[in-house]
Tab-separated table of C-alpha atoms and ligand atoms in Angstrom:
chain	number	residue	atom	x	y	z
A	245	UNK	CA	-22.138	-0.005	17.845
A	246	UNK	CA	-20.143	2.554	15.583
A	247	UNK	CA	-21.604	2.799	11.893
A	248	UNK	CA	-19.074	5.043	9.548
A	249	UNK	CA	-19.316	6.118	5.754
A	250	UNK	CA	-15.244	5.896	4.432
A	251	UNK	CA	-14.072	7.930	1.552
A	252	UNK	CA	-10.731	7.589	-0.468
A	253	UNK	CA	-9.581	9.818	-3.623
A	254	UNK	CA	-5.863	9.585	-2.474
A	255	UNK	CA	-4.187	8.246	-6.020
A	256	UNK	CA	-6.127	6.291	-8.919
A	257	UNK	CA	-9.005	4.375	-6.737
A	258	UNK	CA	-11.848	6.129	-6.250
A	259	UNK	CA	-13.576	4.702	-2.957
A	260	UNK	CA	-16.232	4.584	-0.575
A	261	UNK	CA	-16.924	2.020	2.273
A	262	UNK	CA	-19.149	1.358	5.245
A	263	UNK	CA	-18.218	-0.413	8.098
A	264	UNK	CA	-19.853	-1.159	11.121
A	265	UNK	CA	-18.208	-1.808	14.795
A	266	UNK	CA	-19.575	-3.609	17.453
A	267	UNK	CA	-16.715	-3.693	20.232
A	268	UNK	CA	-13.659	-5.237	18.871
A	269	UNK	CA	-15.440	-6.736	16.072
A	270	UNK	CA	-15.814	-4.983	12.629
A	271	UNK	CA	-18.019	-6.092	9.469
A	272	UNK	CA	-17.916	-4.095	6.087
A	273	UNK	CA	-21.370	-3.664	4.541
A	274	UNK	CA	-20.102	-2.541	1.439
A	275	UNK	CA	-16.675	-1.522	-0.452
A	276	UNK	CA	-17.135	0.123	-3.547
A	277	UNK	CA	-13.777	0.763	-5.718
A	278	UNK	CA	-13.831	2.271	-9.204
A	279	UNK	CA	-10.238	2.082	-11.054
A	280	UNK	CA	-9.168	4.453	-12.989
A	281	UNK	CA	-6.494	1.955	-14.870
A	282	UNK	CA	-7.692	2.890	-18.487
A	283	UNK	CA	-8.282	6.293	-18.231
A	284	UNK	CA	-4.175	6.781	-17.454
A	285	UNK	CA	-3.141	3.640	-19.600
A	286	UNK	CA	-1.841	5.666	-22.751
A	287	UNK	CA	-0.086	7.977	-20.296
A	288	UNK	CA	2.440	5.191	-18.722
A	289	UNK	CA	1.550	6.256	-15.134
A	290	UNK	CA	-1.122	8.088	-13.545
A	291	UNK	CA	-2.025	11.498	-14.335
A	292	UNK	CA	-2.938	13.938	-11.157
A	293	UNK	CA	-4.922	16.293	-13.335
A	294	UNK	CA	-6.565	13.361	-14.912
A	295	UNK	CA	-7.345	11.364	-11.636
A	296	UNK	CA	-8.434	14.856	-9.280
A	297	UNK	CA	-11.264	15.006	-12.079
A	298	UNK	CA	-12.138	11.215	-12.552
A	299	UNK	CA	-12.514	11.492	-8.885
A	300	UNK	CA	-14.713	15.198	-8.641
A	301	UNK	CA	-17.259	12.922	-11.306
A	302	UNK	CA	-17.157	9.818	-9.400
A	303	UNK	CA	-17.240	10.054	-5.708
A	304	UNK	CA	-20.689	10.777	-5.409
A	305	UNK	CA	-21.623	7.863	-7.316
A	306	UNK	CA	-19.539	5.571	-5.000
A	307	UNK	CA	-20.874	7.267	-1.729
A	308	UNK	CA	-24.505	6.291	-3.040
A	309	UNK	CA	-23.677	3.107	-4.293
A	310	UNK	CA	-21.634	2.169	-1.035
A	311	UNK	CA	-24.913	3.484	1.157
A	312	UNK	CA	-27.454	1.345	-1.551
A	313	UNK	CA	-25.096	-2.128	-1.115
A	314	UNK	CA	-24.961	-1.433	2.996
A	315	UNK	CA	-28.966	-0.662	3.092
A	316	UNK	CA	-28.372	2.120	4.927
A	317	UNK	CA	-28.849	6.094	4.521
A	318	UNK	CA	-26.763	8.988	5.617
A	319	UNK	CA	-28.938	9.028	8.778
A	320	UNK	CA	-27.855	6.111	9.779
A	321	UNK	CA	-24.068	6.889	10.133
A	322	UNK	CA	-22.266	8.017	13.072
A	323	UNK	CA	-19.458	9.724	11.354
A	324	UNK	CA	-17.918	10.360	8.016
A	325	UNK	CA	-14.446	9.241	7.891
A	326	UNK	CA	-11.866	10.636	4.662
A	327	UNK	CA	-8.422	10.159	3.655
A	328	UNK	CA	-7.000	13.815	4.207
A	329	UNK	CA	-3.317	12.457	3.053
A	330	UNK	CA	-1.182	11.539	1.822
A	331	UNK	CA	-1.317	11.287	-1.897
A	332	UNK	CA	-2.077	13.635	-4.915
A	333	UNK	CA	-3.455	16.922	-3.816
A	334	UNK	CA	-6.561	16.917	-6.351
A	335	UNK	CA	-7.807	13.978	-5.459
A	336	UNK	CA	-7.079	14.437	-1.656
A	337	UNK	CA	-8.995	17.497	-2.096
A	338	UNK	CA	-12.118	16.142	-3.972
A	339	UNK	CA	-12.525	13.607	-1.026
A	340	UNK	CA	-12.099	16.364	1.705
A	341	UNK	CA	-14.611	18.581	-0.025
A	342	UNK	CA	-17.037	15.825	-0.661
A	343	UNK	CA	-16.497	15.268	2.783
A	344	UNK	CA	-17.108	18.019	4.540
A	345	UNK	CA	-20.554	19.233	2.439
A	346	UNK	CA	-21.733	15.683	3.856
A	347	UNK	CA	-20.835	16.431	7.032
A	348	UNK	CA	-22.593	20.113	7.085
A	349	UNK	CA	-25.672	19.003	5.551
A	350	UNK	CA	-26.207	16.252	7.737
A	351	UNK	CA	-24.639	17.358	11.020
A	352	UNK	CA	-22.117	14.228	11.135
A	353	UNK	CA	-18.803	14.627	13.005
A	354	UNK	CA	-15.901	14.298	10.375
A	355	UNK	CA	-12.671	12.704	10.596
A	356	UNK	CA	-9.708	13.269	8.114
A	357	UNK	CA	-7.563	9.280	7.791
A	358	UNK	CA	-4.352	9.150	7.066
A	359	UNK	CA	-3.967	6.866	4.067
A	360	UNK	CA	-1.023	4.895	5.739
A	361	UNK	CA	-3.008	4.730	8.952
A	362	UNK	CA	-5.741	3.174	6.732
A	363	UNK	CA	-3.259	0.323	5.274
A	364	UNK	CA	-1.846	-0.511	8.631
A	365	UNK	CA	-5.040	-0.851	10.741
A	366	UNK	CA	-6.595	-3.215	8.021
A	367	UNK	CA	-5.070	-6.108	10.195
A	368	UNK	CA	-7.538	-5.292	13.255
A	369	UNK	CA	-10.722	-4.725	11.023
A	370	UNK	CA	-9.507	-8.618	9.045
A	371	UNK	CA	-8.673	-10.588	12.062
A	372	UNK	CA	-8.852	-8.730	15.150
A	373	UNK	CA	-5.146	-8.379	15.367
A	374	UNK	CA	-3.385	-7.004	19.189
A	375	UNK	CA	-1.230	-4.446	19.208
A	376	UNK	CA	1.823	-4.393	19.213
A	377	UNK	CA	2.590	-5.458	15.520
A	378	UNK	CA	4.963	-4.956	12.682
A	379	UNK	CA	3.327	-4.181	9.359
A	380	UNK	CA	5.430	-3.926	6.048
A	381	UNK	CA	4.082	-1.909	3.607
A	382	UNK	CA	4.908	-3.140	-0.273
A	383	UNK	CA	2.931	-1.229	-3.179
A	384	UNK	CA	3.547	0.206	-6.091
A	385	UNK	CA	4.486	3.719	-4.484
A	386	UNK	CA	5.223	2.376	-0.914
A	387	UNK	CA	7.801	0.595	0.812
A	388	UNK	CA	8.129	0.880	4.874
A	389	UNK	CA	8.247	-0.929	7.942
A	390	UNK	CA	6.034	0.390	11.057
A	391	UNK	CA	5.623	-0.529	14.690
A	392	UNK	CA	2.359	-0.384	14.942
A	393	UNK	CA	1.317	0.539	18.922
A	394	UNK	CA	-2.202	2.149	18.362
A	395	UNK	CA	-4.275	4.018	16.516
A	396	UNK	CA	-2.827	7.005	16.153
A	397	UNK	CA	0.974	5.446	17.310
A	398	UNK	CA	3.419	4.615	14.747
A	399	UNK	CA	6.863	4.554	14.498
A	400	UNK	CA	8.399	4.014	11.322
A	401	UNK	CA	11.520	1.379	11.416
A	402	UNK	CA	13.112	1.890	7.804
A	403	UNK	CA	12.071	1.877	4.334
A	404	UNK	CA	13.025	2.350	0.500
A	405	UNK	CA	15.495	5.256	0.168
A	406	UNK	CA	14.529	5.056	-3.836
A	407	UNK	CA	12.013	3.201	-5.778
A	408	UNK	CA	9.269	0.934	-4.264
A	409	UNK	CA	9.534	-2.770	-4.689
A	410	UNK	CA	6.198	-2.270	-7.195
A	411	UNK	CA	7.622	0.016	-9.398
A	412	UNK	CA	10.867	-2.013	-9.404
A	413	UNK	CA	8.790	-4.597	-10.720
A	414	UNK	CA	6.808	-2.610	-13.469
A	415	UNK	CA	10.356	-1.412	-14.394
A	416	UNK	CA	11.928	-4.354	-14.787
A	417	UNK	CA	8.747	-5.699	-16.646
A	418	UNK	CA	8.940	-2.772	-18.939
A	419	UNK	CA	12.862	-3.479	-20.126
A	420	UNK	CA	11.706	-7.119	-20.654
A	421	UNK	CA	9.153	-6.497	-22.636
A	422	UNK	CA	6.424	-8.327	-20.499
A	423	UNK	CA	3.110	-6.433	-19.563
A	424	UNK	CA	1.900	-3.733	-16.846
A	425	UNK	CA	1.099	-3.997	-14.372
A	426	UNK	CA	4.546	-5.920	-14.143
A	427	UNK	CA	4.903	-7.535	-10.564
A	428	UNK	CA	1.883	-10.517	-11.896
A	429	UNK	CA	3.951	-11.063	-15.342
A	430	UNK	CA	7.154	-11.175	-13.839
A	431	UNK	CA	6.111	-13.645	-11.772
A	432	UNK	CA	4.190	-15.890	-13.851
A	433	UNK	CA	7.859	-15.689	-16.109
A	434	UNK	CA	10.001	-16.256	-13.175
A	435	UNK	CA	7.854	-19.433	-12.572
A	436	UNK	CA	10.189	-21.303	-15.511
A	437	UNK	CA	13.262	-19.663	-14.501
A	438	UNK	CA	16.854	-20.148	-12.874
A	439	UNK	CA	17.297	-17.868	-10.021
A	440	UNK	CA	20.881	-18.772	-9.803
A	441	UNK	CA	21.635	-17.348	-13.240
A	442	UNK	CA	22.226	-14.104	-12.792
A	443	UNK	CA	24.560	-12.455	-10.254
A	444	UNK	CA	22.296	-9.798	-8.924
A	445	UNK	CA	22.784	-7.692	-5.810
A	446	UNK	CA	20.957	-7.541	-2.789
A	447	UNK	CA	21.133	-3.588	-1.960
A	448	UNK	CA	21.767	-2.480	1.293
A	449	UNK	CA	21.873	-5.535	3.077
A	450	UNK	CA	25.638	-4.209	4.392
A	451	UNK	CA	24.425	-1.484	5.676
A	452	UNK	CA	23.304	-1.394	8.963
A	453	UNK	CA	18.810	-0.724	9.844
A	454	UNK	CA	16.046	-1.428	7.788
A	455	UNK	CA	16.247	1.091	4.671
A	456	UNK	CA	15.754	-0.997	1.422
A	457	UNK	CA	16.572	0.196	-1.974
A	458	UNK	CA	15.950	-1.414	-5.591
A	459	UNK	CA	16.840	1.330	-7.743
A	460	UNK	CA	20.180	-0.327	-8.509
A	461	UNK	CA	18.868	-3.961	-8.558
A	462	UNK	CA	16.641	-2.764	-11.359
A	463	UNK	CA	19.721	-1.414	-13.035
A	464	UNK	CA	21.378	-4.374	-12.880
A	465	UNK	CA	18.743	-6.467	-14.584
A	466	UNK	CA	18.585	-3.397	-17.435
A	467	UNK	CA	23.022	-4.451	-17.672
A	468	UNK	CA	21.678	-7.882	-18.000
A	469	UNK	CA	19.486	-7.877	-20.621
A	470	UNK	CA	22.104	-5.259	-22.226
A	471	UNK	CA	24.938	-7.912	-22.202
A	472	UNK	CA	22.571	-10.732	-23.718
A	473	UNK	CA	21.567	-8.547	-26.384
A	474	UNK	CA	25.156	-7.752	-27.261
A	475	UNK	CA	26.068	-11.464	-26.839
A	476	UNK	CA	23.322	-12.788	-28.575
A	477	UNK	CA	21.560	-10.534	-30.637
A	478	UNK	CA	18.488	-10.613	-28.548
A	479	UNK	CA	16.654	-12.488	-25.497
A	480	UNK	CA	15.974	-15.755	-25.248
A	481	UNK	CA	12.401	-16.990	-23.319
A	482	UNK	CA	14.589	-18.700	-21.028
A	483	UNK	CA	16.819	-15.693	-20.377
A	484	UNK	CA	13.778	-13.634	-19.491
A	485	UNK	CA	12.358	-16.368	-17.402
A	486	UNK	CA	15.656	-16.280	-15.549
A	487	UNK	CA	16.173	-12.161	-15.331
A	488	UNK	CA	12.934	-12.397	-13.738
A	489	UNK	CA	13.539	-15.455	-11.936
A	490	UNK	CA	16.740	-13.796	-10.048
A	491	UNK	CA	15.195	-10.372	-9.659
A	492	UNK	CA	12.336	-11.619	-7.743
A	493	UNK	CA	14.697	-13.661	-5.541
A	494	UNK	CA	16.943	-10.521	-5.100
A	495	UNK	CA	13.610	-8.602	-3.450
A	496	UNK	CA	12.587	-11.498	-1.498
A	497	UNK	CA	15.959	-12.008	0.258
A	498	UNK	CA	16.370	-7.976	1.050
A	499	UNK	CA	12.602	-7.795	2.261
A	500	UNK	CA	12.850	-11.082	4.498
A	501	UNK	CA	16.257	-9.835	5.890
A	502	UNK	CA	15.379	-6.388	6.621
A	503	UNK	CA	12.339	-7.537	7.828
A	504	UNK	CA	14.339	-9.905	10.436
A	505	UNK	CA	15.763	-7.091	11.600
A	506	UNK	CA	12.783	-4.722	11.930
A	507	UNK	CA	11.107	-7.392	14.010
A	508	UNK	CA	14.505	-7.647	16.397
A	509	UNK	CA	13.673	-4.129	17.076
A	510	UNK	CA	10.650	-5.731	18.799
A	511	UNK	CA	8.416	-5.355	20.801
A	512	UNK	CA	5.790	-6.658	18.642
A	513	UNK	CA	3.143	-10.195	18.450
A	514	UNK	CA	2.571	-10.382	14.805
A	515	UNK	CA	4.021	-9.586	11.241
A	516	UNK	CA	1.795	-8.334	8.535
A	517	UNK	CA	1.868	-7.281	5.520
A	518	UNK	CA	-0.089	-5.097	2.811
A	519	UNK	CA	0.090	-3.571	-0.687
A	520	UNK	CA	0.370	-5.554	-3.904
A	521	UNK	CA	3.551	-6.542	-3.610
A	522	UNK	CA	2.352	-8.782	-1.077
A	523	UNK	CA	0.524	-10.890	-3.386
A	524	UNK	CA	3.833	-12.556	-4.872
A	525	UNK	CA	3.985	-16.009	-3.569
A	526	UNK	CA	7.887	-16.057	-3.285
A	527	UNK	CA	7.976	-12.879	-1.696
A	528	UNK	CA	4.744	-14.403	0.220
A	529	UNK	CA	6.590	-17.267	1.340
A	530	UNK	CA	10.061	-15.798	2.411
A	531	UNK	CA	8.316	-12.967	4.405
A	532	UNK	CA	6.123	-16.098	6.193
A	533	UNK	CA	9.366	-17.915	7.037
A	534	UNK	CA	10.748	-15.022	8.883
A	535	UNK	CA	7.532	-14.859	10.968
A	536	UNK	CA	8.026	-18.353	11.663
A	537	UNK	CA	11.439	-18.702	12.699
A	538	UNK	CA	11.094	-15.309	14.700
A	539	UNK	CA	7.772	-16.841	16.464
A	540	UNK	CA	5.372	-14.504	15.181
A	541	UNK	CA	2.040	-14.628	14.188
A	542	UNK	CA	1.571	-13.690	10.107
A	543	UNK	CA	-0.873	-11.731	8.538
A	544	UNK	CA	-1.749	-10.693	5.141
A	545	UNK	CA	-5.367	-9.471	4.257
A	546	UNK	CA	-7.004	-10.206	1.288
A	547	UNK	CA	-6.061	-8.828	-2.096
A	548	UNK	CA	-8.572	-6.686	-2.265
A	549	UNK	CA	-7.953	-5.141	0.992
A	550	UNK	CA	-4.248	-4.910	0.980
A	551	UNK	CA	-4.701	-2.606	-2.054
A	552	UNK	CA	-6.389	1.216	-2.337
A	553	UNK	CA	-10.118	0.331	-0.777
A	554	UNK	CA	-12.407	2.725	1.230
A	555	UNK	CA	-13.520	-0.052	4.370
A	556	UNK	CA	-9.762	0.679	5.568
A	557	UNK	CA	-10.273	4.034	5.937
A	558	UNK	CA	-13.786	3.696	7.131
A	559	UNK	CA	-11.971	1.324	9.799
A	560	UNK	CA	-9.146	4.074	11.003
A	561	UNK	CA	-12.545	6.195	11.271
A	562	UNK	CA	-13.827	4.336	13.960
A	563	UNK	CA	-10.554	3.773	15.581
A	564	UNK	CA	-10.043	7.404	15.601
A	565	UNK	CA	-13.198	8.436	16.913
A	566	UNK	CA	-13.376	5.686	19.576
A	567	UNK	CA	-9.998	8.151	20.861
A	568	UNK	CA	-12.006	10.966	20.787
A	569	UNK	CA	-10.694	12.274	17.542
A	570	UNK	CA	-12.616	14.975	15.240
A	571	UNK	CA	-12.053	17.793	12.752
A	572	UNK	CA	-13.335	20.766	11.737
A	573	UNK	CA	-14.035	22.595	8.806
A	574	UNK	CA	-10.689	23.459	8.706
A	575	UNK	CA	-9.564	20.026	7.898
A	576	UNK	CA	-6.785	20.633	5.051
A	577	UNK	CA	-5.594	18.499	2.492
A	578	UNK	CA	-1.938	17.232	3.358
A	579	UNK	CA	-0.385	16.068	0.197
A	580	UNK	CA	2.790	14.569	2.261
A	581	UNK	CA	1.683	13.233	5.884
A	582	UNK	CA	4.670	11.315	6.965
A	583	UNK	CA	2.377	8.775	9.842
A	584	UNK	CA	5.255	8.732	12.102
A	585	UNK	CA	5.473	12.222	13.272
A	586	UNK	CA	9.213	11.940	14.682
A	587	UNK	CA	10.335	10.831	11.905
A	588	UNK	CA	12.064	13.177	9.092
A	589	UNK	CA	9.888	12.867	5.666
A	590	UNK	CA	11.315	10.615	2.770
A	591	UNK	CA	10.979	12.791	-0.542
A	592	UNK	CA	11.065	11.165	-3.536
A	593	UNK	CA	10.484	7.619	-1.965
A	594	UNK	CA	8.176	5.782	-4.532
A	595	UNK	CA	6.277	7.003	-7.880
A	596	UNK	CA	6.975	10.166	-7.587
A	597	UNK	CA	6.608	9.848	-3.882
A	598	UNK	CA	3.352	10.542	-4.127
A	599	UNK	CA	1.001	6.776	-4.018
A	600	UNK	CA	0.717	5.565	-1.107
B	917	KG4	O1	-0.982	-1.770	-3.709
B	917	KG4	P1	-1.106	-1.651	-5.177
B	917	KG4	O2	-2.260	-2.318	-5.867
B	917	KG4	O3	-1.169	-0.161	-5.627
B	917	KG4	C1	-0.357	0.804	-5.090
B	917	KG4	O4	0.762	0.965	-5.612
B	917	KG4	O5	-0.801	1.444	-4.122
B	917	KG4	O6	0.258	-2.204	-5.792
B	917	KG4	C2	0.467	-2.258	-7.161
B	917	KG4	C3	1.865	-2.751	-7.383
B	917	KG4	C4	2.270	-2.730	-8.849
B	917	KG4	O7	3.530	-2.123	-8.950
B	917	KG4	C5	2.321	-4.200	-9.224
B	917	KG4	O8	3.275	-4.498	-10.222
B	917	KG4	C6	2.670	-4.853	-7.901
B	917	KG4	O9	1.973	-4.107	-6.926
B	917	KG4	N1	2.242	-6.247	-7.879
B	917	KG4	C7	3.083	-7.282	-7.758
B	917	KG4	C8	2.299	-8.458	-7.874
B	917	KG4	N2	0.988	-8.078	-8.057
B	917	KG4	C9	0.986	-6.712	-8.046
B	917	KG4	N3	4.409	-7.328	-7.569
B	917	KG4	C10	4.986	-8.540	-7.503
B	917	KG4	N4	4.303	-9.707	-7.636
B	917	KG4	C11	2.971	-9.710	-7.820
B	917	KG4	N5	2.317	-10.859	-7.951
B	918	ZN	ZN1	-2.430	2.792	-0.668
């Protein structure tokens, strides 16, 4: 039986977690997440300088709430697991720090997470899940496809060259005048709309491998709305529920295609999926029917569990240390920690390449 505190500080979530192992099986005692939505609202995106203090002020808090909820004490960890990257480097860093004065004061080995690693071994603390498996990654800063072959073995298959399919979404909310975050509104819009409206493209797909892009789809919506504001003096409900409509179609088809051909690239059991993205029920759907017609088993966690939690990286903790894995006091914040260390680091992929 492996008992380990999990800390995140990586973007705007400040988390802590603990999760208990016994064998194969894992149980969280307690997630705690605090947002930090409203303190970076009137700022249109999240503020580093803003967030590396929210967390400084909060993670204590969390760590002794997460402990209270778990009935449990320091004493009765084994380890102290924390996301060491990759994501902004003052909240990284107020996580680490945390970290290690917990782990000096009470003599518990510490173990620095990967954020991504987090994510994409959330499917073996939910259900148990084998490896080999194929996880897609959609967020509002993320957007790649890993082969998933253990613990500390990724390779990554392709991913968005530009924006994340998230922040395509908030985007394209934003020039149609529906609410953030956008990917829920345009949604609930595209519910009453004509997919087949609107010519929109499907990036990439002609192009051989499994990079996505959506930087120009969201362009295309923005000429859109342009032309029917020209034409028409202004949009109609039914034009936006159609814009919205087609756009969300447009990501479906490139994600379930690409995805096709991430899982020819085999070898691999199961398809899952994390990040918010993956709470759209069209995207949902299309992703499922690839796993179907490619004979694969389909996963996709819970909500709150596909998005920025603590029990995943509590989770990767006791993966990690099962393999023998520790740090030092030496462990360093790493703002950019590509997972897959062969391949060459994306800059610039997602907001500001920096939410994972
Ligand atoms: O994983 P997440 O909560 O945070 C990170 O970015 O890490 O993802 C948030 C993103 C936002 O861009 C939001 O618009 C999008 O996920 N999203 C959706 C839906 N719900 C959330 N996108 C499309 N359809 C949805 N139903
Ligand atoms: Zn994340």
């Amino acid at each position: 039986m492996l008992t380990i505190l999990g800390i995140e500080s990586s973007c705007d979530d400040t988390a802590a977690a603990v999760v208990r192992a016994i064998g194969a099986q894992g149980t969280i005692l307690s997630s705690v997440v605090e947002g930090q939505t409203s303190l970076h609202a009137a700022f249109g995106g999240v503020v580093p300088e803003i967030a590396a203090r929210a967390h400084a002020e909060r993670l204590d808090h969390c760590v002794e709430a997460a402990l209270t909820q778990a009935g449990l004490a320091l004493r009765d960890m084994d380890a102290i697991a924390v996301t060491s990257g990759p994501g902004l480097i003052g909240g990284v860093l107020s996580g680490v720090m945390l970290a290690k004065g917990l782990s000096v004061a009470t003599g518990l080995p510490l173990i620095g997470v990967n954020h991504l690693a987090g994510h994409a071994l959330t499917p073996r603390l939910t259900d148990g899940l084998a490896f080999p498996y194929l996880m897609l990654l959609v967020s509002g800063g993320h957007c790649q496809f890993l082969r998933v072959a253990g613990p500390d073995d990724f390779t990554r298959l392709g991913g968005s060259i530009d924006d994340a399919p998230g922040e395509a979404f908030d985007k394209v909310a934003k020039v149609l005048g529906l609410p953030q975050p956008g990917g829920p509104a345009v949604e609930l819009a595209a519910l009453s709309g004509d997919a087949r409206r609107f010519a929109l493209p499907r990036p990439l797909l002609d192009r051989f491998g499994c990079d996505l892009s959506f930087s120009g789809l969201k362009t295309a919506v923005l000429r859109q709305r342009d032309a029917l504001v020209v034409a028409a003096g202004g949009l109609r409900v039914q034009d936006r529920a159609d814009l919205c409509a087609g756009f969300q179609r447009a990501v479906a088809d490139v994600l379930a295609e690409k995805t096709r051909r991430a899982v020819a690239l085999g070898p691999v059991q199961a398809l899952a999926v994390a990040g918010g993205v993956a709470a759209n029920r069209t995207i949902r759907a299309a992703l499922e029917a690839v796993a179907t017609d490619t004979g694969l088993r389909f996963l996709a966690p819970p909500l709150a569990l596909c998005t920025d939690n603590a029990a995943m990286i509590a989770w990767a903790g006791i993966e990690l240390y099962r393999l023998g894995h520790r740090d030092g006091m030496d462990l360093s914040a790493r703002p950019r920690w590509p997972l897959d260390r062969t391949a060459a680091p994306l800059i610039g992929s997602g907001r500001k390449g920096a939410k994972a």
